[in-house]
PDB file of C-alpha atoms and ligand atoms in Angstrom:
ATOM      1  CA  MET A   1     -26.375 -14.588 -36.533  1.00 33.00           C
ATOM      2  CA  SER A   2     -26.399 -18.129 -38.362  1.00 35.00           C
ATOM      3  CA  SER A   3     -30.162 -17.398 -39.947  1.00 35.00           C
ATOM      4  CA  LYS A   4     -28.479 -13.897 -41.600  1.00 36.00           C
ATOM      5  CA  ILE A   5     -27.646 -13.776 -44.868  1.00 37.00           C
ATOM      6  CA  LEU A   6     -23.823 -12.716 -43.813  1.00 37.00           C
ATOM      7  CA  SER A   7     -22.629 -14.912 -40.991  1.00 39.00           C
ATOM      8  CA  ARG A   8     -20.711 -13.323 -38.070  1.00 36.00           C
ATOM      9  CA  ARG A   9     -17.762 -15.363 -38.868  1.00 37.00           C
ATOM     10  CA  GLY A  10     -18.277 -14.263 -42.180  1.00 37.00           C
ATOM     11  CA  LEU A  11     -17.864 -10.518 -41.474  1.00 37.00           C
ATOM     12  CA  LEU A  12     -14.813 -11.200 -39.253  1.00 35.00           C
ATOM     13  CA  THR A  13     -13.069 -12.969 -42.107  1.00 38.00           C
ATOM     14  CA  ALA A  14     -13.932  -9.860 -44.221  1.00 35.00           C
ATOM     15  CA  GLY A  15     -12.675  -7.572 -41.648  1.00 36.00           C
ATOM     16  CA  ALA A  16      -9.192  -8.967 -42.353  1.00 39.00           C
ATOM     17  CA  TRP A  17      -9.204  -7.172 -45.713  1.00 39.00           C
ATOM     18  CA  GLY A  18      -9.622  -3.942 -43.774  1.00 42.00           C
ATOM     19  CA  VAL A  19     -11.759  -1.932 -46.418  1.00 45.00           C
ATOM     20  CA  GLY A  20     -13.651  -5.022 -47.410  1.00 48.00           C
ATOM     21  CA  ALA A  21     -15.632  -5.374 -44.414  1.00 49.00           C
ATOM     22  CA  VAL A  22     -16.859  -2.152 -44.518  1.00 51.00           C
ATOM     23  CA  ALA A  23     -17.857  -2.017 -48.178  1.00 53.00           C
ATOM     24  CA  LEU A  24     -19.713  -5.207 -47.812  1.00 53.00           C
ATOM     25  CA  ALA A  25     -21.534  -3.720 -44.748  1.00 51.00           C
ATOM     26  CA  GLY A  26     -22.702  -0.637 -46.629  1.00 55.00           C
ATOM     27  CA  LEU A  27     -23.409  -3.253 -49.808  1.00 53.00           C
ATOM     28  CA  ILE A  28     -25.709  -5.818 -47.903  1.00 50.00           C
ATOM     29  CA  ARG A  29     -27.501  -2.875 -46.192  1.00 52.00           C
ATOM     30  CA  TYR A  30     -29.565  -3.046 -49.438  1.00 48.00           C
ATOM     31  CA  LEU A  31     -30.330  -6.582 -49.607  1.00 52.00           C
ATOM     32  CA  ILE A  32     -31.155  -7.224 -45.741  1.00 48.00           C
ATOM     33  CA  ALA A  33     -31.684  -3.183 -44.584  1.00 50.00           C
ATOM     34  CA  PRO A  34     -34.056  -4.498 -41.294  1.00 48.00           C
ATOM     35  CA  ASN A  35     -30.857  -6.790 -40.132  1.00 55.00           C
ATOM     36  CA  TYR A  36     -28.108  -3.898 -40.797  1.00 59.00           C
ATOM     37  CA  LEU A  37     -28.132  -2.744 -37.156  1.00 61.00           C
ATOM     38  CA  GLU A  38     -27.099  -6.013 -35.745  1.00 58.00           C
ATOM     39  CA  ILE A  39     -24.856  -6.645 -38.648  1.00 52.00           C
ATOM     40  CA  LEU A  40     -23.190  -3.572 -38.437  1.00 55.00           C
ATOM     41  CA  GLU A  41     -22.638  -4.132 -34.410  1.00 52.00           C
ATOM     42  CA  SER A  42     -21.000  -6.990 -35.329  1.00 48.00           C
ATOM     43  CA  ALA A  43     -17.894  -5.894 -37.612  1.00 48.00           C
ATOM     44  CA  GLU A  44     -15.345  -5.369 -35.306  1.00 41.00           C
ATOM     45  CA  ASN A  45     -12.195  -4.590 -37.514  1.00 40.00           C
ATOM     46  CA  ALA A  46     -13.102  -1.824 -39.643  1.00 47.00           C
ATOM     47  CA  THR A  47     -11.036   1.360 -39.193  1.00 50.00           C
ATOM     48  CA  PHE A  48     -11.666   4.701 -39.663  1.00 48.00           C
ATOM     49  CA  ALA A  49      -9.492   4.842 -42.815  1.00 49.00           C
ATOM     50  CA  ALA A  50     -11.502   2.088 -44.475  1.00 56.00           C
ATOM     51  CA  GLN A  51     -14.946   4.059 -43.717  1.00 54.00           C
ATOM     52  CA  ARG A  52     -13.282   6.815 -45.439  1.00 51.00           C
ATOM     53  CA  ALA A  53     -12.156   4.761 -48.480  1.00 57.00           C
ATOM     54  CA  LEU A  54     -16.267   4.082 -48.771  1.00 59.00           C
ATOM     55  CA  LEU A  55     -16.937   7.558 -49.756  1.00 62.00           C
ATOM     56  CA  ALA A  56     -15.495   7.200 -53.486  1.00 60.00           C
ATOM     57  CA  GLY A  57     -18.682   6.797 -55.457  1.00 68.00           C
ATOM     58  CA  GLN A  58     -21.741   7.193 -53.111  1.00 79.00           C
ATOM     59  CA  PRO A  59     -24.659   7.619 -55.187  1.00 88.00           C
ATOM     60  CA  LEU A  60     -25.797  11.455 -54.979  1.00 94.00           C
ATOM     61  CA  ALA A  61     -29.760  12.100 -54.098  1.00 96.00           C
ATOM     62  CA  ARG A  62     -31.002  14.031 -57.145  1.00 97.00           C
ATOM     63  CA  GLU A  63     -30.519  17.576 -56.945  1.00 98.00           C
ATOM     64  CA  PHE A  64     -33.233  20.316 -58.479  1.00 98.00           C
ATOM     65  CA  SER A  65     -32.964  23.760 -59.826  1.00 98.00           C
ATOM     66  CA  GLU A  66     -34.330  27.144 -58.174  1.00 98.00           C
ATOM     67  CA  ALA A  67     -37.417  26.763 -60.598  1.00 98.00           C
ATOM     68  CA  ASP A  68     -38.246  23.467 -58.972  1.00 98.00           C
ATOM     69  CA  MET A  69     -38.288  24.911 -55.222  1.00 98.00           C
ATOM     70  CA  SER A  70     -41.617  24.315 -53.473  1.00 98.00           C
ATOM     71  CA  PRO A  71     -43.669  27.484 -52.716  1.00 98.00           C
ATOM     72  CA  ILE A  72     -44.373  26.098 -49.131  1.00 97.00           C
ATOM     73  CA  PHE A  73     -42.727  23.904 -47.540  1.00 98.00           C
ATOM     74  CA  LYS A  74     -44.631  22.079 -44.891  1.00 98.00           C
ATOM     75  CA  ALA A  75     -43.343  22.163 -41.197  1.00 98.00           C
ATOM     76  CA  ASN A  76     -43.944  18.768 -39.661  1.00 98.00           C
ATOM     77  CA  GLY A  77     -43.517  17.308 -36.162  1.00 98.00           C
ATOM     78  CA  THR A  78     -42.465  19.521 -33.412  1.00 98.00           C
ATOM     79  CA  VAL A  79     -42.764  23.086 -34.872  1.00 98.00           C
ATOM     80  CA  LEU A  80     -42.038  24.762 -31.800  1.00 98.00           C
ATOM     81  CA  PRO A  81     -40.138  22.962 -29.103  1.00 97.00           C
ATOM     82  CA  ASP A  82     -41.839  23.821 -25.464  1.00 95.00           C
ATOM     83  CA  ASP A  83     -38.409  22.415 -23.303  1.00 95.00           C
ATOM     84  CA  PRO A  84     -37.183  25.099 -21.246  1.00 96.00           C
ATOM     85  CA  ALA A  85     -33.868  24.706 -22.007  1.00 97.00           C
ATOM     86  CA  TYR A  86     -34.738  25.233 -25.685  1.00 98.00           C
ATOM     87  CA  GLN A  87     -37.476  28.005 -24.905  1.00 98.00           C
ATOM     88  CA  ALA A  88     -34.261  29.871 -23.044  1.00 98.00           C
ATOM     89  CA  LEU A  89     -31.920  29.501 -26.072  1.00 98.00           C
ATOM     90  CA  MET A  90     -34.957  30.574 -28.440  1.00 98.00           C
ATOM     91  CA  ALA A  91     -35.339  33.803 -26.297  1.00 98.00           C
ATOM     92  CA  ASN A  92     -31.965  34.810 -26.614  1.00 97.00           C
ATOM     93  CA  GLU A  93     -32.000  34.114 -30.425  1.00 98.00           C
ATOM     94  CA  PHE A  94     -29.500  31.336 -30.165  1.00 98.00           C
ATOM     95  CA  ALA A  95     -26.762  33.298 -29.006  1.00 98.00           C
ATOM     96  CA  ASP A  96     -25.925  30.953 -26.072  1.00 98.00           C
ATOM     97  CA  TRP A  97     -26.249  27.748 -28.526  1.00 98.00           C
ATOM     98  CA  ARG A  98     -23.327  25.694 -28.931  1.00 98.00           C
ATOM     99  CA  LEU A  99     -23.331  22.059 -30.698  1.00 98.00           C
ATOM    100  CA  ARG A 100     -21.731  19.415 -28.502  1.00 98.00           C
ATOM    101  CA  ILE A 101     -19.780  17.053 -30.556  1.00 98.00           C
ATOM    102  CA  ASP A 102     -18.796  13.833 -27.937  1.00 98.00           C
ATOM    103  CA  GLY A 103     -18.667  10.379 -27.426  1.00 98.00           C
ATOM    104  CA  LEU A 104     -15.834   8.296 -29.237  1.00 97.00           C
ATOM    105  CA  VAL A 105     -13.790  11.349 -30.493  1.00 96.00           C
ATOM    106  CA  SER A 106     -10.621  12.457 -29.610  1.00 95.00           C
ATOM    107  CA  ASN A 107     -11.348  15.986 -29.295  1.00 96.00           C
ATOM    108  CA  PRO A 108     -14.749  16.851 -27.716  1.00 97.00           C
ATOM    109  CA  VAL A 109     -16.071  20.124 -28.977  1.00 98.00           C
ATOM    110  CA  ASP A 110     -18.677  22.902 -28.284  1.00 98.00           C
ATOM    111  CA  LEU A 111     -19.330  24.890 -31.630  1.00 98.00           C
ATOM    112  CA  THR A 112     -20.846  28.226 -32.115  1.00 98.00           C
ATOM    113  CA  MET A 113     -23.006  28.956 -34.947  1.00 98.00           C
ATOM    114  CA  ALA A 114     -19.878  31.014 -36.402  1.00 98.00           C
ATOM    115  CA  ASP A 115     -17.602  27.953 -36.007  1.00 98.00           C
ATOM    116  CA  LEU A 116     -20.119  26.101 -38.212  1.00 98.00           C
ATOM    117  CA  LYS A 117     -20.390  29.044 -40.429  1.00 98.00           C
ATOM    118  CA  ARG A 118     -16.392  29.185 -40.827  1.00 98.00           C
ATOM    119  CA  LEU A 119     -16.204  25.811 -42.243  1.00 97.00           C
ATOM    120  CA  PRO A 120     -16.508  24.906 -45.989  1.00 97.00           C
ATOM    121  CA  GLN A 121     -20.514  25.230 -46.766  1.00 98.00           C
ATOM    122  CA  ARG A 122     -22.507  23.575 -49.213  1.00 98.00           C
ATOM    123  CA  THR A 123     -25.675  24.205 -50.585  1.00 98.00           C
ATOM    124  CA  GLN A 124     -28.303  21.981 -52.257  1.00 98.00           C
ATOM    125  CA  ILE A 125     -31.854  21.964 -53.375  1.00 98.00           C
ATOM    126  CA  THR A 126     -33.084  18.368 -52.603  1.00 98.00           C
ATOM    127  CA  ARG A 127     -36.746  16.738 -52.134  1.00 98.00           C
ATOM    128  CA  HIS A 128     -37.830  16.013 -48.815  1.00 98.00           C
ATOM    129  CA  ASP A 129     -40.003  12.801 -48.763  1.00 97.00           C
ATOM    130  CA  CYS A 130     -42.262  12.730 -45.325  1.00 97.00           C
ATOM    131  CA  VAL A 131     -43.694   8.911 -44.592  1.00 95.00           C
ATOM    132  CA  GLU A 132     -46.927  10.544 -44.140  1.00 95.00           C
ATOM    133  CA  GLY A 133     -47.452  11.508 -47.514  1.00 95.00           C
ATOM    134  CA  TRP A 134     -46.226  14.698 -48.753  1.00 97.00           C
ATOM    135  CA  SER A 135     -42.881  15.878 -50.298  1.00 98.00           C
ATOM    136  CA  ALA A 136     -41.493  19.212 -50.882  1.00 98.00           C
ATOM    137  CA  ILE A 137     -38.416  20.348 -52.595  1.00 98.00           C
ATOM    138  CA  GLY A 138     -36.186  23.032 -50.509  1.00 98.00           C
ATOM    139  CA  LYS A 139     -32.735  24.789 -50.933  1.00 98.00           C
ATOM    140  CA  TRP A 140     -30.354  24.206 -47.866  1.00 99.00           C
ATOM    141  CA  THR A 141     -27.140  25.273 -46.600  1.00 98.00           C
ATOM    142  CA  GLY A 142     -24.408  24.128 -44.349  1.00 98.00           C
ATOM    143  CA  PRO A 143     -21.265  22.599 -43.473  1.00 98.00           C
ATOM    144  CA  GLN A 144     -20.624  18.676 -44.410  1.00 98.00           C
ATOM    145  CA  LEU A 145     -21.224  16.557 -41.301  1.00 98.00           C
ATOM    146  CA  GLY A 146     -18.102  14.197 -42.454  1.00 96.00           C
ATOM    147  CA  GLU A 147     -15.866  17.697 -42.359  1.00 95.00           C
ATOM    148  CA  ILE A 148     -16.569  18.086 -38.692  1.00 97.00           C
ATOM    149  CA  LEU A 149     -16.719  14.450 -37.863  1.00 96.00           C
ATOM    150  CA  GLN A 150     -12.915  14.334 -39.271  1.00 94.00           C
ATOM    151  CA  SER A 151     -11.961  17.432 -37.413  1.00 94.00           C
ATOM    152  CA  VAL A 152     -12.936  15.662 -34.112  1.00 96.00           C
ATOM    153  CA  GLY A 153     -11.039  12.861 -34.639  1.00 94.00           C
ATOM    154  CA  MET A 154     -13.239   9.357 -34.489  1.00 94.00           C
ATOM    155  CA  ALA A 155     -12.250   6.243 -32.560  1.00 95.00           C
ATOM    156  CA  PRO A 156     -11.623   3.191 -34.769  1.00 93.00           C
ATOM    157  CA  ASN A 157     -14.413   1.599 -33.286  1.00 94.00           C
ATOM    158  CA  ALA A 158     -17.160   4.229 -33.840  1.00 95.00           C
ATOM    159  CA  ARG A 159     -19.905   2.825 -36.096  1.00 95.00           C
ATOM    160  CA  PHE A 160     -23.046   5.159 -35.285  1.00 97.00           C
ATOM    161  CA  VAL A 161     -23.430   9.188 -35.554  1.00 98.00           C
ATOM    162  CA  VAL A 162     -26.576  10.239 -32.656  1.00 98.00           C
ATOM    163  CA  PHE A 163     -28.278  13.305 -32.903  1.00 98.00           C
ATOM    164  CA  HIS A 164     -30.024  14.451 -29.847  1.00 98.00           C
ATOM    165  CA  CYS A 165     -32.667  17.263 -30.188  1.00 98.00           C
ATOM    166  CA  GLY A 166     -33.919  20.102 -28.278  1.00 98.00           C
ATOM    167  CA  ASP A 167     -37.503  18.941 -28.221  1.00 98.00           C
ATOM    168  CA  ASN A 168     -39.104  16.716 -25.755  1.00 96.00           C
ATOM    169  CA  LEU A 169     -42.318  14.750 -27.096  1.00 94.00           C
ATOM    170  CA  GLY A 170     -42.819  12.251 -24.703  1.00 80.00           C
ATOM    171  CA  GLY A 171     -42.983  14.076 -21.273  1.00 57.00           C
ATOM    172  CA  GLY A 172     -40.332  11.687 -19.827  1.00 58.00           C
ATOM    173  CA  SER A 173     -36.442  11.815 -19.822  1.00 59.00           C
ATOM    174  CA  ASN A 174     -36.743   9.353 -22.711  1.00 76.00           C
ATOM    175  CA  GLY A 175     -39.055  11.551 -24.878  1.00 92.00           C
ATOM    176  CA  PHE A 176     -36.446  13.548 -26.270  1.00 96.00           C
ATOM    177  CA  TYR A 177     -36.155  13.475 -30.028  1.00 98.00           C
ATOM    178  CA  TYR A 178     -33.126  11.512 -31.519  1.00 97.00           C
ATOM    179  CA  GLU A 179     -31.876   9.999 -34.465  1.00 98.00           C
ATOM    180  CA  SER A 180     -28.879   7.816 -35.854  1.00 98.00           C
ATOM    181  CA  VAL A 181     -26.985   7.154 -38.926  1.00 97.00           C
ATOM    182  CA  ASP A 182     -24.122   5.016 -39.944  1.00 96.00           C
ATOM    183  CA  LEU A 183     -20.787   6.461 -41.151  1.00 94.00           C
ATOM    184  CA  VAL A 184     -21.845   5.816 -44.786  1.00 93.00           C
ATOM    185  CA  ASP A 185     -24.453   8.086 -44.545  1.00 96.00           C
ATOM    186  CA  ALA A 186     -22.675  10.408 -41.889  1.00 97.00           C
ATOM    187  CA  PHE A 187     -19.768  10.807 -44.592  1.00 95.00           C
ATOM    188  CA  HIS A 188     -21.934  11.209 -47.612  1.00 95.00           C
ATOM    189  CA  PRO A 189     -21.235  14.669 -49.443  1.00 95.00           C
ATOM    190  CA  GLN A 190     -25.149  15.353 -49.265  1.00 97.00           C
ATOM    191  CA  THR A 191     -24.947  15.073 -45.517  1.00 98.00           C
ATOM    192  CA  ILE A 192     -25.076  18.654 -44.301  1.00 98.00           C
ATOM    193  CA  LEU A 193     -25.994  20.496 -40.771  1.00 98.00           C
ATOM    194  CA  ALA A 194     -27.900  23.180 -42.194  1.00 99.00           C
ATOM    195  CA  HIS A 195     -28.581  26.496 -40.616  1.00 98.00           C
ATOM    196  CA  THR A 196     -30.022  28.168 -43.873  1.00 99.00           C
ATOM    197  CA  MET A 197     -33.079  27.014 -45.591  1.00 98.00           C
ATOM    198  CA  ASN A 198     -34.289  29.082 -48.865  1.00 98.00           C
ATOM    199  CA  ASP A 199     -31.489  31.426 -48.353  1.00 98.00           C
ATOM    200  CA  ALA A 200     -32.896  32.460 -45.088  1.00 98.00           C
ATOM    201  CA  PRO A 201     -31.648  31.458 -41.748  1.00 98.00           C
ATOM    202  CA  LEU A 202     -33.687  28.224 -40.499  1.00 98.00           C
ATOM    203  CA  LYS A 203     -36.964  28.949 -38.787  1.00 98.00           C
ATOM    204  CA  VAL A 204     -37.946  27.665 -35.529  1.00 98.00           C
ATOM    205  CA  ALA A 205     -40.678  25.448 -37.091  1.00 98.00           C
ATOM    206  CA  HIS A 206     -37.840  23.700 -39.531  1.00 98.00           C
ATOM    207  CA  GLY A 207     -35.316  23.111 -36.761  1.00 98.00           C
ATOM    208  CA  ALA A 208     -33.565  26.111 -35.660  1.00 98.00           C
ATOM    209  CA  PRO A 209     -30.822  26.756 -35.257  1.00 99.00           C
ATOM    210  CA  LEU A 210     -29.739  23.764 -36.967  1.00 99.00           C
ATOM    211  CA  ARG A 211     -30.761  20.818 -38.671  1.00 99.00           C
ATOM    212  CA  LEU A 212     -29.417  17.697 -40.229  1.00 99.00           C
ATOM    213  CA  ARG A 213     -30.332  16.778 -44.099  1.00 98.00           C
ATOM    214  CA  VAL A 214     -29.445  13.393 -44.798  1.00 98.00           C
ATOM    215  CA  GLU A 215     -30.766  13.552 -48.437  1.00 97.00           C
ATOM    216  CA  ARG A 216     -31.033   9.699 -49.204  1.00 95.00           C
ATOM    217  CA  GLN A 217     -33.158   9.220 -46.210  1.00 96.00           C
ATOM    218  CA  LEU A 218     -36.434  10.042 -45.438  1.00 96.00           C
ATOM    219  CA  GLY A 219     -37.972  13.009 -43.469  1.00 98.00           C
ATOM    220  CA  TYR A 220     -37.824  11.372 -40.080  1.00 98.00           C
ATOM    221  CA  LYS A 221     -34.161  11.049 -40.016  1.00 98.00           C
ATOM    222  CA  HIS A 222     -33.359  14.574 -40.747  1.00 98.00           C
ATOM    223  CA  ALA A 223     -33.342  15.661 -36.862  1.00 98.00           C
ATOM    224  CA  LYS A 224     -34.138  19.211 -36.200  1.00 98.00           C
ATOM    225  CA  TYR A 225     -33.108  21.224 -33.272  1.00 98.00           C
ATOM    226  CA  LEU A 226     -29.861  19.979 -33.194  1.00 99.00           C
ATOM    227  CA  MET A 227     -28.264  20.170 -29.857  1.00 98.00           C
ATOM    228  CA  ARG A 228     -25.535  17.414 -29.618  1.00 98.00           C
ATOM    229  CA  ILE A 229     -24.184  14.794 -31.795  1.00 98.00           C
ATOM    230  CA  GLU A 230     -22.521  11.768 -30.078  1.00 98.00           C
ATOM    231  CA  VAL A 231     -20.386   9.033 -31.654  1.00 98.00           C
ATOM    232  CA  THR A 232     -20.912   5.579 -30.699  1.00 97.00           C
ATOM    233  CA  ASP A 233     -20.417   1.876 -31.529  1.00 96.00           C
ATOM    234  CA  ARG A 234     -24.245   1.207 -30.908  1.00 96.00           C
ATOM    235  CA  VAL A 235     -27.790   2.399 -30.212  1.00 96.00           C
ATOM    236  CA  THR A 236     -28.875   0.200 -28.177  1.00 95.00           C
ATOM    237  CA  HIS A 237     -28.114   2.331 -24.941  1.00 93.00           C
ATOM    238  CA  LEU A 238     -30.134   5.056 -26.284  1.00 94.00           C
ATOM    239  CA  GLY A 239     -34.080   5.758 -25.635  1.00 93.00           C
ATOM    240  CA  ARG A 240     -35.640   2.351 -26.390  1.00 92.00           C
ATOM    241  CA  GLY A 241     -32.992   0.735 -28.252  1.00 94.00           C
ATOM    242  CA  LYS A 242     -33.720   1.279 -31.946  1.00 95.00           C
ATOM    243  CA  GLY A 243     -31.551   4.137 -33.071  1.00 96.00           C
ATOM    244  CA  GLY A 244     -34.649   7.012 -33.332  1.00 96.00           C
ATOM    245  CA  TYR A 245     -37.483   8.589 -31.878  1.00 96.00           C
ATOM    246  CA  TRP A 246     -39.604   7.088 -34.444  1.00 95.00           C
ATOM    247  CA  GLU A 247     -37.637   3.710 -35.146  1.00 95.00           C
ATOM    248  CA  ASP A 248     -38.367   3.308 -31.112  1.00 94.00           C
ATOM    249  CA  ARG A 249     -41.987   3.400 -32.220  1.00 92.00           C
ATOM    250  CA  GLY A 250     -42.100   1.044 -35.227  1.00 93.00           C
ATOM    251  CA  TYR A 251     -40.383   2.866 -38.000  1.00 94.00           C
ATOM    252  CA  GLU A 252     -37.199   1.615 -39.972  1.00 93.00           C
ATOM    253  CA  TRP A 253     -33.862   2.670 -38.555  1.00 92.00           C
ATOM    254  CA  TYR A 254     -32.762   2.238 -42.709  1.00 89.00           C
ATOM    255  CA  ALA A 255     -34.778   4.544 -44.383  1.00 84.00           C
ATOM    256  CA  GLY A 256     -33.510   4.752 -47.765  1.00 87.00           C
ATOM    257  CA  ILE A 257     -35.752   6.380 -50.506  1.00 85.00           C
TER     258      ILE A 257
HETATM  259  N1  LIG B   1     -36.246  17.161 -33.642  1.00 97.55           N
HETATM  260  C1  LIG B   1     -37.141  16.839 -34.352  1.00 97.55           C
HETATM  261  N2  LIG B   1     -36.786  16.267 -35.796  1.00 97.55           N
HETATM  262  C2  LIG B   1     -37.802  16.194 -36.637  1.00 97.55           C
HETATM  263  C3  LIG B   1     -38.897  15.849 -36.216  1.00 97.55           C
HETATM  264  C4  LIG B   1     -39.596  16.175 -34.775  1.00 97.55           C
HETATM  265  O1  LIG B   1     -40.543  16.068 -34.931  1.00 97.55           O
HETATM  266  N3  LIG B   1     -38.581  16.511 -33.928  1.00 97.55           N
HETATM  267  N4  LIG B   1     -39.913  15.394 -37.526  1.00 97.55           N
HETATM  268  C5  LIG B   1     -39.164  14.639 -38.271  1.00 97.55           C
HETATM  269  C6  LIG B   1     -40.168  14.450 -39.540  1.00 97.55           C
HETATM  270  S1  LIG B   1     -41.445  13.200 -39.508  1.00 97.55           S
HETATM  271  C7  LIG B   1     -40.358  15.337 -40.701  1.00 97.55           C
HETATM  272  S2  LIG B   1     -41.083  14.917 -42.039  1.00 97.55           S
HETATM  273  C8  LIG B   1     -39.140  16.346 -40.596  1.00 97.55           C
HETATM  274  C9  LIG B   1     -39.724  17.990 -40.853  1.00 97.55           C
HETATM  275  O2  LIG B   1     -39.240  18.856 -41.080  1.00 97.55           O
HETATM  276  P1  LIG B   1     -39.559  20.050 -41.747  1.00 97.55           P
HETATM  277  O3  LIG B   1     -40.595  20.659 -40.392  1.00 97.55           O
HETATM  278  O4  LIG B   1     -38.605  21.167 -42.106  1.00 97.55           O
HETATM  279  O5  LIG B   1     -40.768  19.749 -42.616  1.00 97.55           O
HETATM  280  O6  LIG B   1     -38.539  16.719 -39.719  1.00 97.55           O
HETATM  281  C10 LIG B   1     -38.017  15.196 -38.930  1.00 97.55           C
HETATM  282  N5  LIG B   1     -37.265  15.623 -37.975  1.00 97.55           N
HETATM  283 MO1  LIG B   2     -41.856  12.817 -41.765  1.00 97.55          MO
END
């Protein structure tokens, strides 16, 4: 770590200030984004309360009006998962689908769509930017991820939120699409689990029955076909260890716009 801008020792010292360590980590990720994963993994003293304190004053992604909505919103990546488990859920119009939330939480849960719709809902019209060079403005509705995470009780050592998807792209056990965000993005007010797109139930091509919207990040972070959300203290044990399906194949983990 000695070559990093902020040394491990520096971070641990900051940890003694509580909020400081996390706020500092949140700030420096913009300066040294490629090293952010390692830096975060070395921050040991931050508490959940400190993470919450970060929420105040987070910049919002731009929101648009109905008139700005794109007449056509391209579907990209997987548009019809061929995994048998997903196919079985789809055949039943997702009536048997549950969103598993587990990992570093005190109350693991299996949420139904009705459970998710009973929570306070947020609707936002935002621009989606894909690295492949297209953008589209769409309207999304769903509960805030932060509300859900709060309700399951996160452990103090929680650092990442991992999204496990229902589509297997690679054929092997490592081929399932997955993504991860830090707690700054997880608790961002515009980070929602969307079940509704442009006022209609989310279509299979766009990630039915539920997909992530993490509006200050590039398209590939917006995991579709959500099956399980895992709270972790690291991401190195997943896939090829880089925090996401495309990150494992060379894309940046921090895909801020
Ligand atoms: N599970 C899953 N999520 C995914 C993908 C995917 O292939 N599988 N593709 C990503 C990419 S690269 C983009 S641009 C968006 C596309 O979302 P859309 O189909 O609603 O346009 O989903 C992202 N989330
Ligand atoms: Mo993308």
